[in-house]
């Protein structure tokens, strides 16, 4: 158990780039740039032991998968689809009011979406990304997801059909990010890559950024839970297990001003962990990346949450709503007993693709607006120009940029 002071040193040292892993990822990216499709076939054999005949999944397979999955699964996907669509539509930015100065919004042309599938097929991620691109009006949506023995997961394909994804490729890891960034014989280069993934995917996105757009660093999952003396220990325990089961690198943070509650929750986690099918992953994650922090008071609790800048922050105290205005670095904030993080993973509406590793200090969760770009419009009338230009001319002289000055001055002189 940490105090906030002892924890501060730990958190400062954990959010650093793993340079050795980054070098491995760089080798993969360079290999895809040089050998294109062949590198993708080779990495499929190396990393997932699958010998592929083709990289692309046909559209007809998406439709067949949609009809083949269980009715209950199809209905669940469709409910999630609708909630995601409605929420994203409600937050979509639009053109500024037309005047002499305003902003115009344009959908991106072609985007690549990464759907994780290493240790679990993240069906929900298809909807939490592609639907947003669709609401934005993106012209072409390309999904990549790791190859699987026996073919790509049927529910992932069905979700791609529901979201009207244009093309699907069975390519995973850093090699998928490289293919989307630079293109291969089969996979066209995209304008922006979005979607979460493990450390290799996250590092690859970081490396290709600039040659292509990325959404954020959405790496191994994290949760920060705040509990008080009345919090349900079983609820919190399951919430911690739910994030720990994503990855051995997943991080879980539990904060309370009550030492007894921290101990009770810890005991509950210990009691439940062996019943989970992914117990090996969970135990490693908890052993290496679980932090239980005892804080002195509410101010310190808030300071601690903001310092972590976690992907998910779940407030399960009696005064949960009072935290909303005070937490300013959460990827997403979950308030009260009936907003568990897992409801956000699947069906609430906001995307579950969120920044990790402290990057929520400066990045936001994925939204429809990540698939739009804006440009400003400057369409001045003569009168407005003539009002502004003398100041511009003076500033140009201050910068020793005579041609800038003259570009304005010649228009001041015209039609005098
Ligand atoms: N932050 C978010 O928004 C968010 C959302 C959903 C999931 N996630 C995270 O996504 C991740 C999914 O991870 P996953 O592993 O199950 O699937 P993944 O699809 O992200 O990665 C699997 C691929 O990683 C590559 N890989 C595996 N081991 C490698 C190695 N040693 N060297 C190079 N490449 C290697 C392989 O190509 C493999 O196919 C988890 O970390 C989860 O927490 C994050
Ligand atoms: N919790 C993950 C984001 O960290 C998203 C997810 C998808 N499926 C289940 N969970
Ligand atoms: Zn999850």
PDB file of N, CA, C and O in Angstrom, residues 328-395:
ATOM      1  N   UNK A 328      -9.530  16.615 -14.060  1.00  0.00           N
ATOM      2  CA  UNK A 328      -9.341  17.208 -15.390  1.00  0.00           C
ATOM      3  C   UNK A 328      -8.332  16.450 -16.251  1.00  0.00           C
ATOM      4  O   UNK A 328      -7.908  16.949 -17.300  1.00  0.00           O
ATOM      5  N   UNK A 329      -7.949  15.241 -15.861  1.00  0.00           N
ATOM      6  CA  UNK A 329      -6.996  14.485 -16.691  1.00  0.00           C
ATOM      7  C   UNK A 329      -7.477  13.053 -16.963  1.00  0.00           C
ATOM      8  O   UNK A 329      -6.660  12.196 -17.309  1.00  0.00           O
ATOM      9  N   UNK A 330      -8.758  12.791 -16.808  1.00  0.00           N
ATOM     10  CA  UNK A 330      -9.238  11.414 -17.036  1.00  0.00           C
ATOM     11  C   UNK A 330      -9.498  11.201 -18.528  1.00  0.00           C
ATOM     12  O   UNK A 330     -10.017  12.103 -19.195  1.00  0.00           O
ATOM     13  N   UNK A 331      -9.170  10.016 -19.048  1.00  0.00           N
ATOM     14  CA  UNK A 331      -9.584   9.677 -20.419  1.00  0.00           C
ATOM     15  C   UNK A 331     -11.096   9.674 -20.487  1.00  0.00           C
ATOM     16  O   UNK A 331     -11.704  10.291 -21.353  1.00  0.00           O
ATOM     17  N   UNK A 332     -11.720   8.993 -19.542  1.00  0.00           N
ATOM     18  CA  UNK A 332     -13.190   9.008 -19.396  1.00  0.00           C
ATOM     19  C   UNK A 332     -13.493   8.851 -17.913  1.00  0.00           C
ATOM     20  O   UNK A 332     -12.780   8.159 -17.187  1.00  0.00           O
ATOM     21  N   UNK A 333     -14.572   9.502 -17.497  1.00  0.00           N
ATOM     22  CA  UNK A 333     -14.939   9.521 -16.083  1.00  0.00           C
ATOM     23  C   UNK A 333     -16.238   8.737 -15.895  1.00  0.00           C
ATOM     24  O   UNK A 333     -17.216   8.961 -16.632  1.00  0.00           O
ATOM     25  N   UNK A 334     -16.255   7.824 -14.934  1.00  0.00           N
ATOM     26  CA  UNK A 334     -17.419   6.974 -14.672  1.00  0.00           C
ATOM     27  C   UNK A 334     -17.914   7.291 -13.276  1.00  0.00           C
ATOM     28  O   UNK A 334     -17.174   7.136 -12.303  1.00  0.00           O
ATOM     29  N   UNK A 335     -19.161   7.740 -13.190  1.00  0.00           N
ATOM     30  CA  UNK A 335     -19.669   8.280 -11.937  1.00  0.00           C
ATOM     31  C   UNK A 335     -20.748   7.366 -11.329  1.00  0.00           C
ATOM     32  O   UNK A 335     -21.789   7.136 -11.948  1.00  0.00           O
ATOM     33  N   UNK A 336     -20.463   6.890 -10.136  1.00  0.00           N
ATOM     34  CA  UNK A 336     -21.467   6.146  -9.361  1.00  0.00           C
ATOM     35  C   UNK A 336     -21.500   4.652  -9.651  1.00  0.00           C
ATOM     36  O   UNK A 336     -20.869   4.140 -10.561  1.00  0.00           O
ATOM     37  N   UNK A 337     -22.311   3.976  -8.851  1.00  0.00           N
ATOM     38  CA  UNK A 337     -22.379   2.506  -8.887  1.00  0.00           C
ATOM     39  C   UNK A 337     -22.880   1.955 -10.219  1.00  0.00           C
ATOM     40  O   UNK A 337     -22.574   0.815 -10.574  1.00  0.00           O
ATOM     41  N   UNK A 338     -23.691   2.722 -10.924  1.00  0.00           N
ATOM     42  CA  UNK A 338     -24.305   2.175 -12.138  1.00  0.00           C
ATOM     43  C   UNK A 338     -23.660   2.658 -13.432  1.00  0.00           C
ATOM     44  O   UNK A 338     -24.230   2.537 -14.507  1.00  0.00           O
ATOM     45  N   UNK A 339     -22.458   3.193 -13.295  1.00  0.00           N
ATOM     46  CA  UNK A 339     -21.675   3.544 -14.486  1.00  0.00           C
ATOM     47  C   UNK A 339     -20.342   2.815 -14.438  1.00  0.00           C
ATOM     48  O   UNK A 339     -19.284   3.445 -14.469  1.00  0.00           O
ATOM     49  N   UNK A 340     -20.384   1.474 -14.355  1.00  0.00           N
ATOM     50  CA  UNK A 340     -19.104   0.762 -14.320  1.00  0.00           C
ATOM     51  C   UNK A 340     -18.377   0.931 -15.643  1.00  0.00           C
ATOM     52  O   UNK A 340     -19.004   1.145 -16.684  1.00  0.00           O
ATOM     53  N   UNK A 341     -17.084   0.806 -15.585  1.00  0.00           N
ATOM     54  CA  UNK A 341     -16.258   1.007 -16.776  1.00  0.00           C
ATOM     55  C   UNK A 341     -16.676   0.068 -17.910  1.00  0.00           C
ATOM     56  O   UNK A 341     -16.659   0.447 -19.086  1.00  0.00           O
ATOM     57  N   UNK A 342     -17.085  -1.149 -17.555  1.00  0.00           N
ATOM     58  CA  UNK A 342     -17.418  -2.137 -18.594  1.00  0.00           C
ATOM     59  C   UNK A 342     -18.658  -1.739 -19.413  1.00  0.00           C
ATOM     60  O   UNK A 342     -18.788  -2.148 -20.570  1.00  0.00           O
ATOM     61  N   UNK A 343     -19.540  -0.909 -18.839  1.00  0.00           N
ATOM     62  CA  UNK A 343     -20.715  -0.488 -19.631  1.00  0.00           C
ATOM     63  C   UNK A 343     -20.241   0.483 -20.719  1.00  0.00           C
ATOM     64  O   UNK A 343     -20.768   0.516 -21.822  1.00  0.00           O
ATOM     65  N   UNK A 344     -19.206   1.257 -20.380  1.00  0.00           N
ATOM     66  CA  UNK A 344     -18.602   2.154 -21.373  1.00  0.00           C
ATOM     67  C   UNK A 344     -17.835   1.381 -22.426  1.00  0.00           C
ATOM     68  O   UNK A 344     -17.766   1.795 -23.586  1.00  0.00           O
ATOM     69  N   UNK A 345     -17.260   0.244 -22.051  1.00  0.00           N
ATOM     70  CA  UNK A 345     -16.536  -0.579 -23.026  1.00  0.00           C
ATOM     71  C   UNK A 345     -17.446  -1.013 -24.173  1.00  0.00           C
ATOM     72  O   UNK A 345     -16.992  -1.165 -25.307  1.00  0.00           O
ATOM     73  N   UNK A 346     -18.720  -1.253 -23.845  1.00  0.00           N
ATOM     74  CA  UNK A 346     -19.575  -1.905 -24.838  1.00  0.00           C
ATOM     75  C   UNK A 346     -20.703  -1.060 -25.412  1.00  0.00           C
ATOM     76  O   UNK A 346     -20.883  -1.031 -26.617  1.00  0.00           O
ATOM     77  N   UNK A 347     -21.484  -0.423 -24.552  1.00  0.00           N
ATOM     78  CA  UNK A 347     -22.763   0.064 -25.063  1.00  0.00           C
ATOM     79  C   UNK A 347     -23.179   1.484 -24.712  1.00  0.00           C
ATOM     80  O   UNK A 347     -24.162   1.969 -25.281  1.00  0.00           O
ATOM     81  N   UNK A 348     -22.486   2.156 -23.791  1.00  0.00           N
ATOM     82  CA  UNK A 348     -23.016   3.450 -23.347  1.00  0.00           C
ATOM     83  C   UNK A 348     -23.091   4.457 -24.498  1.00  0.00           C
ATOM     84  O   UNK A 348     -24.096   5.143 -24.663  1.00  0.00           O
ATOM     85  N   UNK A 349     -22.037   4.533 -25.290  1.00  0.00           N
ATOM     86  CA  UNK A 349     -22.044   5.468 -26.430  1.00  0.00           C
ATOM     87  C   UNK A 349     -20.715   6.133 -26.692  1.00  0.00           C
ATOM     88  O   UNK A 349     -20.191   6.059 -27.798  1.00  0.00           O
ATOM     89  N   UNK A 350     -20.101   6.802 -25.675  1.00  0.00           N
ATOM     90  CA  UNK A 350     -18.756   7.371 -25.906  1.00  0.00           C
ATOM     91  C   UNK A 350     -17.774   6.258 -26.261  1.00  0.00           C
ATOM     92  O   UNK A 350     -17.918   5.132 -25.790  1.00  0.00           O
ATOM     93  N   UNK A 351     -16.776   6.581 -27.079  1.00  0.00           N
ATOM     94  CA  UNK A 351     -15.847   5.530 -27.518  1.00  0.00           C
ATOM     95  C   UNK A 351     -14.997   5.013 -26.367  1.00  0.00           C
ATOM     96  O   UNK A 351     -14.576   5.779 -25.502  1.00  0.00           O
ATOM     97  N   UNK A 352     -14.716   3.710 -26.403  1.00  0.00           N
ATOM     98  CA  UNK A 352     -13.820   3.140 -25.387  1.00  0.00           C
ATOM     99  C   UNK A 352     -12.347   3.282 -25.784  1.00  0.00           C
ATOM    100  O   UNK A 352     -11.466   2.801 -25.070  1.00  0.00           O
ATOM    101  N   UNK A 353     -12.084   3.919 -26.912  1.00  0.00           N
ATOM    102  CA  UNK A 353     -10.681   4.132 -27.321  1.00  0.00           C
ATOM    103  C   UNK A 353     -10.177   5.399 -26.626  1.00  0.00           C
ATOM    104  O   UNK A 353     -10.624   6.504 -26.925  1.00  0.00           O
ATOM    105  N   UNK A 354      -9.245   5.200 -25.682  1.00  0.00           N
ATOM    106  CA  UNK A 354      -8.878   6.283 -24.769  1.00  0.00           C
ATOM    107  C   UNK A 354      -7.371   6.309 -24.549  1.00  0.00           C
ATOM    108  O   UNK A 354      -6.705   5.268 -24.625  1.00  0.00           O
ATOM    109  N   UNK A 355      -6.837   7.492 -24.247  1.00  0.00           N
ATOM    110  CA  UNK A 355      -5.384   7.609 -24.058  1.00  0.00           C
ATOM    111  C   UNK A 355      -4.904   6.931 -22.773  1.00  0.00           C
ATOM    112  O   UNK A 355      -5.604   6.949 -21.761  1.00  0.00           O
ATOM    113  N   UNK A 356      -3.710   6.355 -22.838  1.00  0.00           N
ATOM    114  CA  UNK A 356      -3.147   5.627 -21.690  1.00  0.00           C
ATOM    115  C   UNK A 356      -1.738   6.146 -21.366  1.00  0.00           C
ATOM    116  O   UNK A 356      -1.187   6.970 -22.098  1.00  0.00           O
ATOM    117  N   UNK A 357      -1.177   5.599 -20.280  1.00  0.00           N
ATOM    118  CA  UNK A 357       0.220   5.897 -19.920  1.00  0.00           C
ATOM    119  C   UNK A 357       0.443   7.348 -19.535  1.00  0.00           C
ATOM    120  O   UNK A 357       1.531   7.883 -19.745  1.00  0.00           O
ATOM    121  N   UNK A 358      -0.575   8.002 -19.007  1.00  0.00           N
ATOM    122  CA  UNK A 358      -0.431   9.401 -18.592  1.00  0.00           C
ATOM    123  C   UNK A 358      -0.694  10.385 -19.722  1.00  0.00           C
ATOM    124  O   UNK A 358      -0.673  11.599 -19.515  1.00  0.00           O
ATOM    125  N   UNK A 359      -0.959   9.867 -20.938  1.00  0.00           N
ATOM    126  CA  UNK A 359      -1.149  10.781 -22.084  1.00  0.00           C
ATOM    127  C   UNK A 359      -2.513  11.486 -22.046  1.00  0.00           C
ATOM    128  O   UNK A 359      -2.744  12.394 -22.838  1.00  0.00           O
ATOM    129  N   UNK A 360      -3.366  11.088 -21.106  1.00  0.00           N
ATOM    130  CA  UNK A 360      -4.635  11.824 -20.950  1.00  0.00           C
ATOM    131  C   UNK A 360      -4.386  13.229 -20.388  1.00  0.00           C
ATOM    132  O   UNK A 360      -5.292  14.052 -20.344  1.00  0.00           O
ATOM    133  N   UNK A 361      -3.153  13.523 -19.994  1.00  0.00           N
ATOM    134  CA  UNK A 361      -2.813  14.903 -19.611  1.00  0.00           C
ATOM    135  C   UNK A 361      -2.984  15.841 -20.800  1.00  0.00           C
ATOM    136  O   UNK A 361      -3.263  17.019 -20.650  1.00  0.00           O
ATOM    137  N   UNK A 362      -2.752  15.270 -22.031  1.00  0.00           N
ATOM    138  CA  UNK A 362      -2.811  16.154 -23.202  1.00  0.00           C
ATOM    139  C   UNK A 362      -3.634  15.585 -24.358  1.00  0.00           C
ATOM    140  O   UNK A 362      -3.790  16.240 -25.382  1.00  0.00           O
ATOM    141  N   UNK A 363      -4.131  14.358 -24.234  1.00  0.00           N
ATOM    142  CA  UNK A 363      -4.945  13.762 -25.306  1.00  0.00           C
ATOM    143  C   UNK A 363      -6.338  13.460 -24.785  1.00  0.00           C
ATOM    144  O   UNK A 363      -6.522  13.264 -23.592  1.00  0.00           O
ATOM    145  N   UNK A 364      -7.266  13.328 -25.736  1.00  0.00           N
ATOM    146  CA  UNK A 364      -8.648  13.000 -25.369  1.00  0.00           C
ATOM    147  C   UNK A 364      -9.028  11.655 -25.965  1.00  0.00           C
ATOM    148  O   UNK A 364      -8.346  11.153 -26.870  1.00  0.00           O
ATOM    149  N   UNK A 365     -10.136  11.118 -25.505  1.00  0.00           N
ATOM    150  CA  UNK A 365     -10.663   9.889 -26.077  1.00  0.00           C
ATOM    151  C   UNK A 365     -11.111  10.114 -27.514  1.00  0.00           C
ATOM    152  O   UNK A 365     -11.376  11.245 -27.928  1.00  0.00           O
ATOM    153  N   UNK A 366     -11.205   9.011 -28.253  1.00  0.00           N
ATOM    154  CA  UNK A 366     -11.592   9.090 -29.671  1.00  0.00           C
ATOM    155  C   UNK A 366     -13.030   9.601 -29.806  1.00  0.00           C
ATOM    156  O   UNK A 366     -13.920   9.151 -29.082  1.00  0.00           O
ATOM    157  N   UNK A 367     -13.227  10.533 -30.722  1.00  0.00           N
ATOM    158  CA  UNK A 367     -14.591  10.983 -31.033  1.00  0.00           C
ATOM    159  C   UNK A 367     -14.716  11.130 -32.540  1.00  0.00           C
ATOM    160  O   UNK A 367     -13.719  11.067 -33.277  1.00  0.00           O
ATOM    161  N   UNK A 368     -15.934  11.359 -32.969  1.00  0.00           N
ATOM    162  CA  UNK A 368     -16.214  11.633 -34.384  1.00  0.00           C
ATOM    163  C   UNK A 368     -15.305  12.744 -34.909  1.00  0.00           C
ATOM    164  O   UNK A 368     -14.881  12.730 -36.073  1.00  0.00           O
ATOM    165  N   UNK A 369     -14.953  13.693 -34.024  1.00  0.00           N
ATOM    166  CA  UNK A 369     -14.178  14.858 -34.475  1.00  0.00           C
ATOM    167  C   UNK A 369     -12.731  14.524 -34.821  1.00  0.00           C
ATOM    168  O   UNK A 369     -12.060  15.305 -35.481  1.00  0.00           O
ATOM    169  N   UNK A 370     -12.274  13.334 -34.381  1.00  0.00           N
ATOM    170  CA  UNK A 370     -10.938  12.878 -34.799  1.00  0.00           C
ATOM    171  C   UNK A 370     -10.913  12.490 -36.270  1.00  0.00           C
ATOM    172  O   UNK A 370      -9.846  12.292 -36.848  1.00  0.00           O
ATOM    173  N   UNK A 371     -12.088  12.300 -36.844  1.00  0.00           N
ATOM    174  CA  UNK A 371     -12.152  11.909 -38.257  1.00  0.00           C
ATOM    175  C   UNK A 371     -12.525  13.093 -39.144  1.00  0.00           C
ATOM    176  O   UNK A 371     -12.879  12.927 -40.307  1.00  0.00           O
ATOM    177  N   UNK A 372     -12.466  14.275 -38.547  1.00  0.00           N
ATOM    178  CA  UNK A 372     -12.745  15.510 -39.293  1.00  0.00           C
ATOM    179  C   UNK A 372     -11.507  16.385 -39.206  1.00  0.00           C
ATOM    180  O   UNK A 372     -10.730  16.287 -38.259  1.00  0.00           O
ATOM    181  N   UNK A 373     -11.327  17.220 -40.192  1.00  0.00           N
ATOM    182  CA  UNK A 373     -10.329  18.273 -40.045  1.00  0.00           C
ATOM    183  C   UNK A 373     -10.994  19.590 -40.403  1.00  0.00           C
ATOM    184  O   UNK A 373     -12.034  19.607 -41.066  1.00  0.00           O
ATOM    185  N   UNK A 374     -10.380  20.650 -39.921  1.00  0.00           N
ATOM    186  CA  UNK A 374     -10.984  21.955 -40.185  1.00  0.00           C
ATOM    187  C   UNK A 374      -9.970  22.852 -40.879  1.00  0.00           C
ATOM    188  O   UNK A 374      -8.761  22.650 -40.749  1.00  0.00           O
ATOM    189  N   UNK A 375     -10.456  23.781 -41.669  1.00  0.00           N
ATOM    190  CA  UNK A 375      -9.576  24.887 -42.048  1.00  0.00           C
ATOM    191  C   UNK A 375     -10.319  26.193 -41.807  1.00  0.00           C
ATOM    192  O   UNK A 375     -11.554  26.262 -41.869  1.00  0.00           O
ATOM    193  N   UNK A 376      -9.512  27.195 -41.478  1.00  0.00           N
ATOM    194  CA  UNK A 376     -10.120  28.502 -41.277  1.00  0.00           C
ATOM    195  C   UNK A 376     -10.366  29.127 -42.643  1.00  0.00           C
ATOM    196  O   UNK A 376      -9.689  28.794 -43.622  1.00  0.00           O
ATOM    197  N   UNK A 377     -11.357  29.992 -42.701  1.00  0.00           N
ATOM    198  CA  UNK A 377     -11.634  30.745 -43.923  1.00  0.00           C
ATOM    199  C   UNK A 377     -11.434  32.219 -43.583  1.00  0.00           C
ATOM    200  O   UNK A 377     -12.006  32.711 -42.598  1.00  0.00           O
ATOM    201  N   UNK A 378     -10.634  32.890 -44.398  1.00  0.00           N
ATOM    202  CA  UNK A 378     -10.457  34.337 -44.236  1.00  0.00           C
ATOM    203  C   UNK A 378     -10.940  34.968 -45.539  1.00  0.00           C
ATOM    204  O   UNK A 378     -10.346  34.741 -46.594  1.00  0.00           O
ATOM    205  N   UNK A 379     -12.060  35.646 -45.473  1.00  0.00           N
ATOM    206  CA  UNK A 379     -12.676  36.227 -46.671  1.00  0.00           C
ATOM    207  C   UNK A 379     -13.067  37.677 -46.346  1.00  0.00           C
ATOM    208  O   UNK A 379     -14.249  38.017 -46.212  1.00  0.00           O
ATOM    209  N   UNK A 380     -12.037  38.529 -46.218  1.00  0.00           N
ATOM    210  CA  UNK A 380     -12.267  39.886 -45.713  1.00  0.00           C
ATOM    211  C   UNK A 380     -12.829  40.821 -46.778  1.00  0.00           C
ATOM    212  O   UNK A 380     -12.452  40.763 -47.950  1.00  0.00           O
ATOM    213  N   UNK A 381     -13.664  41.708 -46.337  1.00  0.00           N
ATOM    214  CA  UNK A 381     -14.120  42.812 -47.187  1.00  0.00           C
ATOM    215  C   UNK A 381     -13.034  43.900 -47.109  1.00  0.00           C
ATOM    216  O   UNK A 381     -12.244  43.934 -46.150  1.00  0.00           O
ATOM    217  N   UNK A 382     -13.044  44.812 -48.115  1.00  0.00           N
ATOM    218  CA  UNK A 382     -12.009  45.835 -48.194  1.00  0.00           C
ATOM    219  C   UNK A 382     -11.925  46.659 -46.901  1.00  0.00           C
ATOM    220  O   UNK A 382     -10.841  46.919 -46.373  1.00  0.00           O
ATOM    221  N   UNK A 383     -13.065  46.999 -46.384  1.00  0.00           N
ATOM    222  CA  UNK A 383     -13.105  47.846 -45.193  1.00  0.00           C
ATOM    223  C   UNK A 383     -12.407  47.159 -43.995  1.00  0.00           C
ATOM    224  O   UNK A 383     -11.632  47.781 -43.257  1.00  0.00           O
ATOM    225  N   UNK A 384     -12.687  45.876 -43.822  1.00  0.00           N
ATOM    226  CA  UNK A 384     -12.068  45.144 -42.706  1.00  0.00           C
ATOM    227  C   UNK A 384     -10.565  45.063 -42.927  1.00  0.00           C
ATOM    228  O   UNK A 384      -9.767  45.216 -41.987  1.00  0.00           O
ATOM    229  N   UNK A 385     -10.173  44.758 -44.171  1.00  0.00           N
ATOM    230  CA  UNK A 385      -8.747  44.665 -44.475  1.00  0.00           C
ATOM    231  C   UNK A 385      -8.057  45.971 -44.117  1.00  0.00           C
ATOM    232  O   UNK A 385      -7.015  45.998 -43.439  1.00  0.00           O
ATOM    233  N   UNK A 386      -8.640  47.069 -44.535  1.00  0.00           N
ATOM    234  CA  UNK A 386      -7.981  48.371 -44.348  1.00  0.00           C
ATOM    235  C   UNK A 386      -7.904  48.764 -42.866  1.00  0.00           C
ATOM    236  O   UNK A 386      -7.016  49.494 -42.456  1.00  0.00           O
ATOM    237  N   UNK A 387      -8.814  48.205 -42.080  1.00  0.00           N
ATOM    238  CA  UNK A 387      -8.771  48.451 -40.641  1.00  0.00           C
ATOM    239  C   UNK A 387      -7.595  47.694 -39.994  1.00  0.00           C
ATOM    240  O   UNK A 387      -6.918  48.186 -39.108  1.00  0.00           O
ATOM    241  N   UNK A 388      -7.350  46.486 -40.497  1.00  0.00           N
ATOM    242  CA  UNK A 388      -6.334  45.619 -39.866  1.00  0.00           C
ATOM    243  C   UNK A 388      -4.928  45.844 -40.412  1.00  0.00           C
ATOM    244  O   UNK A 388      -3.930  45.622 -39.707  1.00  0.00           O
ATOM    245  N   UNK A 389      -4.842  46.197 -41.684  1.00  0.00           N
ATOM    246  CA  UNK A 389      -3.557  46.152 -42.383  1.00  0.00           C
ATOM    247  C   UNK A 389      -2.460  47.008 -41.740  1.00  0.00           C
ATOM    248  O   UNK A 389      -1.309  46.544 -41.637  1.00  0.00           O
ATOM    249  N   UNK A 390      -2.741  48.235 -41.282  1.00  0.00           N
ATOM    250  CA  UNK A 390      -1.638  49.026 -40.705  1.00  0.00           C
ATOM    251  C   UNK A 390      -0.939  48.290 -39.550  1.00  0.00           C
ATOM    252  O   UNK A 390       0.292  48.332 -39.436  1.00  0.00           O
ATOM    253  N   UNK A 391      -1.704  47.591 -38.731  1.00  0.00           N
ATOM    254  CA  UNK A 391      -1.073  46.831 -37.627  1.00  0.00           C
ATOM    255  C   UNK A 391      -0.236  45.699 -38.187  1.00  0.00           C
ATOM    256  O   UNK A 391       0.876  45.417 -37.693  1.00  0.00           O
ATOM    257  N   UNK A 392      -0.755  45.055 -39.223  1.00  0.00           N
ATOM    258  CA  UNK A 392       0.008  43.965 -39.855  1.00  0.00           C
ATOM    259  C   UNK A 392       1.315  44.500 -40.434  1.00  0.00           C
ATOM    260  O   UNK A 392       2.376  43.867 -40.307  1.00  0.00           O
ATOM    261  N   UNK A 393       1.239  45.671 -41.080  1.00  0.00           N
ATOM    262  CA  UNK A 393       2.431  46.266 -41.709  1.00  0.00           C
ATOM    263  C   UNK A 393       3.483  46.598 -40.652  1.00  0.00           C
ATOM    264  O   UNK A 393       4.675  46.347 -40.833  1.00  0.00           O
ATOM    265  N   UNK A 394       3.017  47.133 -39.534  1.00  0.00           N
ATOM    266  CA  UNK A 394       3.970  47.478 -38.473  1.00  0.00           C
ATOM    267  C   UNK A 394       4.651  46.218 -37.914  1.00  0.00           C
ATOM    268  O   UNK A 394       5.852  46.176 -37.657  1.00  0.00           O
ATOM    269  N   UNK A 395       3.869  45.149 -37.741  1.00  0.00           N
ATOM    270  CA  UNK A 395       4.424  43.890 -37.222  1.00  0.00           C
ATOM    271  C   UNK A 395       5.407  43.278 -38.211  1.00  0.00           C
ATOM    272  O   UNK A 395       6.447  42.728 -37.832  1.00  0.00           O
TER     273      UNK A 395
END
